[in-house]
XYZ file of C-alpha atoms in Angstrom:
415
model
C 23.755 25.337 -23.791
C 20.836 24.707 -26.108
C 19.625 21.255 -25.893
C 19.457 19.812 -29.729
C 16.210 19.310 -31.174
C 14.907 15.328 -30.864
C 14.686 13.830 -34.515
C 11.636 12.204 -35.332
C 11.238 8.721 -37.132
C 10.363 10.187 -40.905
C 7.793 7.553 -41.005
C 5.434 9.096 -38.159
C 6.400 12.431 -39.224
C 4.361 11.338 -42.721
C 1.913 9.485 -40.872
C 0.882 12.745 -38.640
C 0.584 14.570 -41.568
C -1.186 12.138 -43.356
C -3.750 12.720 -40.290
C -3.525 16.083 -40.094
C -4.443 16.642 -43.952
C -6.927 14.212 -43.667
C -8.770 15.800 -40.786
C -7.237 18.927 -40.483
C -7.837 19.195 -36.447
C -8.139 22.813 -35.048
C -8.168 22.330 -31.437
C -6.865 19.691 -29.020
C -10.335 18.031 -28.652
C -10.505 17.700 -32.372
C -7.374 15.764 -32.478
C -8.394 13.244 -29.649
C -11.512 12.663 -32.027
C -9.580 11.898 -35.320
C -7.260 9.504 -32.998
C -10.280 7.407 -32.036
C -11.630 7.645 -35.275
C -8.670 6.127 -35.943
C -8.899 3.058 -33.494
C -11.109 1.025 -35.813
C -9.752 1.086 -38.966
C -6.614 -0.385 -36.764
C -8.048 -2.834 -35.396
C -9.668 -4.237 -38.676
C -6.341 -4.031 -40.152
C -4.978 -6.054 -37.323
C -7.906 -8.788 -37.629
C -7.494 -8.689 -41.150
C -3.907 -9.684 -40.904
C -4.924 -12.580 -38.304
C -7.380 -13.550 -40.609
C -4.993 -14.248 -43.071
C -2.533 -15.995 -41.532
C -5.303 -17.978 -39.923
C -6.480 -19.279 -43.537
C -3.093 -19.481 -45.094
C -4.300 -16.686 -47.590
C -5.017 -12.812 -48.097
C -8.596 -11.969 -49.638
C -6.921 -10.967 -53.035
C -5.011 -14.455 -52.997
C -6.982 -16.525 -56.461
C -4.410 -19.586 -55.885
C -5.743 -23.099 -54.371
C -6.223 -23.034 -51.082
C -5.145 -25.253 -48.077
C -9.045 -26.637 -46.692
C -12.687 -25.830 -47.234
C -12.578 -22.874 -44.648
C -13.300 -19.577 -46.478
C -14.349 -16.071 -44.865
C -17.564 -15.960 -44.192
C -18.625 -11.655 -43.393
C -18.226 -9.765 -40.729
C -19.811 -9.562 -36.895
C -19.961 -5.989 -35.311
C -18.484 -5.104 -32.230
C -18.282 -2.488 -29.604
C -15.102 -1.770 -28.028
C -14.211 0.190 -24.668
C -10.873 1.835 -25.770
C -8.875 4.825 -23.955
C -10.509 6.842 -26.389
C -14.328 5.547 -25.849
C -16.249 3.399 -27.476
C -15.430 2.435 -30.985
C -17.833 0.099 -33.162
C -15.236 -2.292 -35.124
C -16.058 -5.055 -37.577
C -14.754 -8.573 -36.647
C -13.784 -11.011 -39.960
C -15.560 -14.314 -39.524
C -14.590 -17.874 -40.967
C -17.035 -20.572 -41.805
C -16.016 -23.215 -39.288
C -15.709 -20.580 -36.489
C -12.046 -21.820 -35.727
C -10.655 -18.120 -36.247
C -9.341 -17.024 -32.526
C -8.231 -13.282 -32.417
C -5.591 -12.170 -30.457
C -5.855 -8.326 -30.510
C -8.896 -8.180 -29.625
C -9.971 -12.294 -28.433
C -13.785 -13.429 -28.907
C -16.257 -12.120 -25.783
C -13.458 -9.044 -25.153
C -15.790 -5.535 -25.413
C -13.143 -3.925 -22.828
C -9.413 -3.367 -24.378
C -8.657 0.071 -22.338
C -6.829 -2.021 -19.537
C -9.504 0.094 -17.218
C -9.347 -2.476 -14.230
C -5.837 -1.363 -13.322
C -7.448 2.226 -13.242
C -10.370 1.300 -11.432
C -8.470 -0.703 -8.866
C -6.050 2.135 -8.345
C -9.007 4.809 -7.685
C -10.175 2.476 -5.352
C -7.070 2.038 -3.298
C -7.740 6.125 -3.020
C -10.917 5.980 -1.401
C -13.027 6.586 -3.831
C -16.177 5.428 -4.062
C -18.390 2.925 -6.716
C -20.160 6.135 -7.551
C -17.352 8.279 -8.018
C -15.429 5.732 -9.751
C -18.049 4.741 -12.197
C -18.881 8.978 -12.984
C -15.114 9.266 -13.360
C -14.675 6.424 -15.661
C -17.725 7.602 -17.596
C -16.405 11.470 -17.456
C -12.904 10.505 -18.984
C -13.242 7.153 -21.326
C -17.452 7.861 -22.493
C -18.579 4.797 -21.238
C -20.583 3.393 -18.048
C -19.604 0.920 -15.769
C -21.890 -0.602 -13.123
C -21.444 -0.929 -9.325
C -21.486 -4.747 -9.858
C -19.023 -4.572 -12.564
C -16.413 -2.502 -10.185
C -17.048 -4.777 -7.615
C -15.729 -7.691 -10.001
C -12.981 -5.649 -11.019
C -11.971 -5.294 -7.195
C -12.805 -9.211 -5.852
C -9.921 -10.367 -8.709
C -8.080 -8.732 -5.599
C -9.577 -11.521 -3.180
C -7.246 -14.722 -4.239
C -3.947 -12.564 -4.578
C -4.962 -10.767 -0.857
C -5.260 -14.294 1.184
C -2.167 -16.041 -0.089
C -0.894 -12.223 1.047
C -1.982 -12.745 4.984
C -0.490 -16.261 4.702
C 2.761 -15.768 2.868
C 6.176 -16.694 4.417
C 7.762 -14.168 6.563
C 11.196 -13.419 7.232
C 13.298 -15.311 9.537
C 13.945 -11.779 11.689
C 13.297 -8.093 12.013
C 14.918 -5.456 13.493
C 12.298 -3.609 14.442
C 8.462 -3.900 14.230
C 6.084 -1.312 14.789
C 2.570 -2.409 16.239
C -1.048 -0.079 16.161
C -4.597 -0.175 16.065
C -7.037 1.800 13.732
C -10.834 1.534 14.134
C -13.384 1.618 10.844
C -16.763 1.056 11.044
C -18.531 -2.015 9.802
C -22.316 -2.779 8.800
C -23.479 -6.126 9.456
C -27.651 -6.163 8.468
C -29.114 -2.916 10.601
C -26.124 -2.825 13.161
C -23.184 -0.851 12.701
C -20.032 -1.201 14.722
C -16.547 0.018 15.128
C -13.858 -2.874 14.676
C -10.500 -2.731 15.763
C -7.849 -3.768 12.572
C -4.433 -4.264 13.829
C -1.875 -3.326 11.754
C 1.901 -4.786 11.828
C 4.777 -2.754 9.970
C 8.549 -4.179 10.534
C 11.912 -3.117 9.278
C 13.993 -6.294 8.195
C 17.462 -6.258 8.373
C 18.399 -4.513 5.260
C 16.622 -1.640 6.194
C 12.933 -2.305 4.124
C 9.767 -1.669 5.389
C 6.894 -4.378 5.103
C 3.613 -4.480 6.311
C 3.845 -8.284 7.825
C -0.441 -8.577 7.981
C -3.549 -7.448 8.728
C -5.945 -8.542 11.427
C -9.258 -7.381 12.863
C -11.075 -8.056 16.045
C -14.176 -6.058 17.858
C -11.648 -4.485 20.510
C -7.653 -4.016 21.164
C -6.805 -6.323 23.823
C -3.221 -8.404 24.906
C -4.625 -11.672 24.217
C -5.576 -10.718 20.438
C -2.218 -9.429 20.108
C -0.745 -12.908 21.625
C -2.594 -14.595 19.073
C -1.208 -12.448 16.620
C 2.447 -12.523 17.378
C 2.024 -16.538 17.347
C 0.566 -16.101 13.999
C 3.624 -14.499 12.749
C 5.963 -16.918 14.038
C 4.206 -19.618 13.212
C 4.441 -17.740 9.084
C 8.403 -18.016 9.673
C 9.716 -14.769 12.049
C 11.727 -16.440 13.986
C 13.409 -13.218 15.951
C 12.312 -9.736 16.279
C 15.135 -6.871 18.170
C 12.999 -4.145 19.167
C 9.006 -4.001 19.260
C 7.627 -0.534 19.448
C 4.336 -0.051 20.933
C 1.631 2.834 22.202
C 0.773 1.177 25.494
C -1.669 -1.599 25.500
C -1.721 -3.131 29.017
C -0.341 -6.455 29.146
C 1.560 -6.280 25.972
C 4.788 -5.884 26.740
C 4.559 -9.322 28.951
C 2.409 -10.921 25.665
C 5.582 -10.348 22.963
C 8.275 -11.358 25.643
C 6.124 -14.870 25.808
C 6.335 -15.287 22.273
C 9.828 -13.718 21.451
C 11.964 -14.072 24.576
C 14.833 -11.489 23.417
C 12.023 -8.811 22.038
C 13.417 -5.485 23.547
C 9.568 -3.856 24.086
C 9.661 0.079 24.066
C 6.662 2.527 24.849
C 6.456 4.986 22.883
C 7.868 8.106 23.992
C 5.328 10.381 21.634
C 1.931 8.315 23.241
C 3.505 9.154 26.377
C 3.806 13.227 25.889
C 0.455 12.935 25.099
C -0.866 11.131 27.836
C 0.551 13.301 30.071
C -0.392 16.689 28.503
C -3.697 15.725 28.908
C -3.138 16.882 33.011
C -1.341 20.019 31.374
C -3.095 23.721 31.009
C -2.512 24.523 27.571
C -0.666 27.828 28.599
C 2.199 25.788 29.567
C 2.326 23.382 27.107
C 5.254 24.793 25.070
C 7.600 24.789 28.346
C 6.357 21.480 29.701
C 7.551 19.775 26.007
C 10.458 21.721 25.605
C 11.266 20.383 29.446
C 10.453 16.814 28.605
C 12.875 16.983 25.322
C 15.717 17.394 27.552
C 15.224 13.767 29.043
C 14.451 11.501 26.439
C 16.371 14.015 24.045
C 19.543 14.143 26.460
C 22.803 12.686 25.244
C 23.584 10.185 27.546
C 21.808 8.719 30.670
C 23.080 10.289 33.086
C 22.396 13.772 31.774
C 19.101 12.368 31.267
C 18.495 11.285 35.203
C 19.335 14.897 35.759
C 16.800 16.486 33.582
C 14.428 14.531 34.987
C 15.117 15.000 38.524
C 14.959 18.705 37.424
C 11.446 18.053 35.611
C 9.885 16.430 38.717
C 10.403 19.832 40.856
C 9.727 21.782 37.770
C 6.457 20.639 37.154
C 5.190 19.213 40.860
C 2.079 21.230 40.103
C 1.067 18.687 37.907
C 0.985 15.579 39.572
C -0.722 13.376 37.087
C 1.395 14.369 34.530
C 4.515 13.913 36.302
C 3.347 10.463 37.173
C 3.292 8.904 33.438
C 6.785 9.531 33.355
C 7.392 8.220 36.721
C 5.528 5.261 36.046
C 7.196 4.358 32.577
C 10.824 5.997 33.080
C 12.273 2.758 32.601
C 11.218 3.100 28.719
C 13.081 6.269 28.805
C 15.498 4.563 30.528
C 16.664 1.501 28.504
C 16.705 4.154 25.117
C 20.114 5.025 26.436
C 21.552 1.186 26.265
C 21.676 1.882 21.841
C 23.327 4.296 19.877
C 21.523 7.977 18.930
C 20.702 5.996 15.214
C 18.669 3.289 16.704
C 16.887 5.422 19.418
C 15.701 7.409 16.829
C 14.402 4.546 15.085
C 12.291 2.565 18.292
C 11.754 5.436 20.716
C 8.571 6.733 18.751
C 5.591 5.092 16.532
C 5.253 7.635 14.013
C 6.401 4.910 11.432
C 3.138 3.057 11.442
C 1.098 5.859 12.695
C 2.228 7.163 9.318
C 0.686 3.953 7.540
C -2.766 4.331 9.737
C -2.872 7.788 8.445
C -2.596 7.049 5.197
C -5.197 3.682 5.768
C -7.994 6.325 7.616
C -7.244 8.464 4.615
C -9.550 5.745 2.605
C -11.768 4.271 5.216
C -13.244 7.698 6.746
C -15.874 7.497 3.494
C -18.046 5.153 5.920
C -19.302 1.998 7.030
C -17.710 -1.004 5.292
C -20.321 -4.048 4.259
C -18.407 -6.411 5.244
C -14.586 -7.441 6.415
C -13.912 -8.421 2.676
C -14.403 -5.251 1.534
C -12.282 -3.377 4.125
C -9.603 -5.801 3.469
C -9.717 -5.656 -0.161
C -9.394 -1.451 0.190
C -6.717 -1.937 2.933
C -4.293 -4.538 0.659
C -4.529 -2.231 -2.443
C -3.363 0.742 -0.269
C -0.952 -1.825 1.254
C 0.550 -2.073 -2.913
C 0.944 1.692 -2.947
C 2.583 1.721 0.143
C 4.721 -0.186 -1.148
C 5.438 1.196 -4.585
C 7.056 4.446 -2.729
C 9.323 2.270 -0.304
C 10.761 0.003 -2.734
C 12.554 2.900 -3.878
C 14.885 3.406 -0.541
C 16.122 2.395 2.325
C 15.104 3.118 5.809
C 17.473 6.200 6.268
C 20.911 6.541 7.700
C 20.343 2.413 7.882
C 24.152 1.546 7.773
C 24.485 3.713 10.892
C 21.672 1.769 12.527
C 23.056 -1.768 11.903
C 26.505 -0.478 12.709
C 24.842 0.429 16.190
C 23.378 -2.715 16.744
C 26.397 -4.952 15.544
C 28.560 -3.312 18.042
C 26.130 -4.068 20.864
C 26.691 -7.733 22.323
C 22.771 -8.613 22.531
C 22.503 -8.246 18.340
C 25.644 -9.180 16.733
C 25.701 -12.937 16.806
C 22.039 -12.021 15.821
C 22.862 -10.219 12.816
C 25.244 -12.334 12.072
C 22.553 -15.145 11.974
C 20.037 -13.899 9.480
C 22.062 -11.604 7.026
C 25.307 -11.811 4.679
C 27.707 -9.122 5.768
């Protein structure tokens, strides 16, 4: 079926003719010119027209007028526009009472360029490439120190951020470290920034802060999980983690109930380290059918079955020995919410994306790591406000039937 042709307002229909007579544009270059030619006779219009209702009367107006205060010329101005820069003529009054709107007094930049800048830098780009890229597209320069003021706006909005209110509970909350590198005088050093994503109980993602220390260690963490219940979380279901000794024991002080799972993908790779890489493929493909298996005692049986298989390698065999419990308590949920805690690909996901725009190099200071981090934090977040956690009903349908969550649930959410 042949979609009908859109009809156009017959007043811009004239008007892009009007511009197309007058300038009579050939290629697509010469009609980007005649549009910014265009930009300053607007704007004078615009002025004029606050001019007038600023006085009470239009130039060609002979009649008495309200006061003494006449027009008095014109100032020139430069303006940073999409389109470049475009030299405009301000109207002036004699007691200097006129305030423009469209374009206020000490405004030179109406291209709304900081939400551009800010959003190049929450991609990793650099002052330098920002500043050519901004000069390549809109025909203007902007110094470093200008795109550094752009991005320190950031700085009030990004504290109240690390101390805003929490939520009262989370289902499940995903715990990592990522290392950057940060230059203090002559000394460089890599910092550990500990990064906190949880699910809440309608099945949305949140980063819940941002911390940074000089290592990863249990006590940090400690400190951190106070922090957040001191902000307002007052229970969390499941805490998935890669292994940090000492951990597990640190959450369960701070949230009794926690449920603390290792994650079974750090674990594969632990113990393929002890592997030959010829046998990779059937050492996996063994281990799938134990934390993969259906139910627990199917899962007991593969691994019994795994331990003789692969006796050769006693180191590997060992992690799993030594944290079978982990595989173990998977089997007390339902197949949704296993495949929710068992791995931490969630925030592993989010580090990726964070290295993504701190691999360019050292940072000056922790401001300025921070201030990148939080803007890629607002990205993040611009794709997951969108959806749900998937198959989420299934998940909280799982946990409401198990006796350790529902009066939980029940707690914290409307059903």
């Amino acid at each position: 079926m042949e979609m009908a042709r859109k009809k156009r307002d017959p007043k811009k229909v004239a008007l892009a003719q009007a511009i197309l007579d007058a300038y009579q544009p050939e290629t697509a270059e010469d009609m980007n010119n005649a549009l910014k030619d265009l930009f300053g006779p607007m704007f004078e219009a615009m002025l004029q027209g606050e001019m007038n209702h600023h006085l009470g009367y239009d130039s060609n107006d002979k009649g008495p007028k309200k006061d003494d205060n006449r027009r008095n010329g014109y100032g020139k101005k430069t303006l940073k526009t999409t389109q470049g820069e475009v030299e405009i003529e301000v109207p002036r009054d004699r007691d200097g009472s006129f305030e423009p709107q469209v374009v206020p007094k000490r405004t030179k930049d109406v291209s709304a360029i900081e939400n551009k800048v800010l959003a190049m830098y929450a991609r990793g780009m650099s002052k330098r490439d920002i500043s050519s890229t901004i000069e390549d597209i809109y025909g203007f320069q902007m110094s470093h120190d200008m795109i550094s003021d752009i991005t320190d706006c950031i700085i009030p909005e990004l504290e109240e951020w690390k101390n805003r209110p929490l939520k009262k509970c989370y289902a499940f909350v995903f715990v990592d470290c990522l290392y950057v590198t940060l230059r203090n005088d002559y000394e460089v050093k890599e910092c550990a920034v500990y990064v906190i994503l949880g699910y809440d109980l309608n099945g949305r993602k949140e980063i819940l802060g941002l911390w940074i220390s000089e290592s990863e260690s249990k006590n940090y963490w400690m400190q951190i999980f106070d922090e957040i219940k001191s902000r307002g979380v007052e229970d969390i279901f499941f805490i998935s983690m890669d292994g940090v000794s000492g951990l597990e024991a640190g959450a369960k002080a701070i949230f009794p109930k926690v449920v603390v799972q290792r994650c079974i993908v750090h674990l594969i790779r632990n113990s393929i380290k002890y592997v030959p890489t010829k046998d990779y493929k059937k050492f996996t493909q063994s281990l799938k059918k134990v934390y993969g298996a259906p139910t627990l005692k199917s899962a007991n049986s593969a691994f019994e079955i795994f331990c003789k298989e692969w006796s050769q390698y006693p180191g590997a065999v060992d992690v799993w020995k030594r944290n079978y419990s982990h595989v173990e308590q998977l089997f007390d949920y339902g197949s949704a919410v296993r495949k929710v805690m068992y791995t931490t690909n969630a925030i592993e996901a989010v580090n990726s994306s964070f290295r993504k725009v701190t691999k360019k190099g050292a940072f000056p200071n922790e401001t300025a790591l921070f201030k990148l981090l939080y803007l890629r934090i607002k990205e993040l977040e611009k794709k997951w406000s969108t959806g749900y956690i998937p198959n989420w009903s299934m998940v909280l349908n799982q946990l409401m039937v198990n006796d350790l969550f529902k009066d939980r649930i029940n707690q914290y959410i409307r059903l």
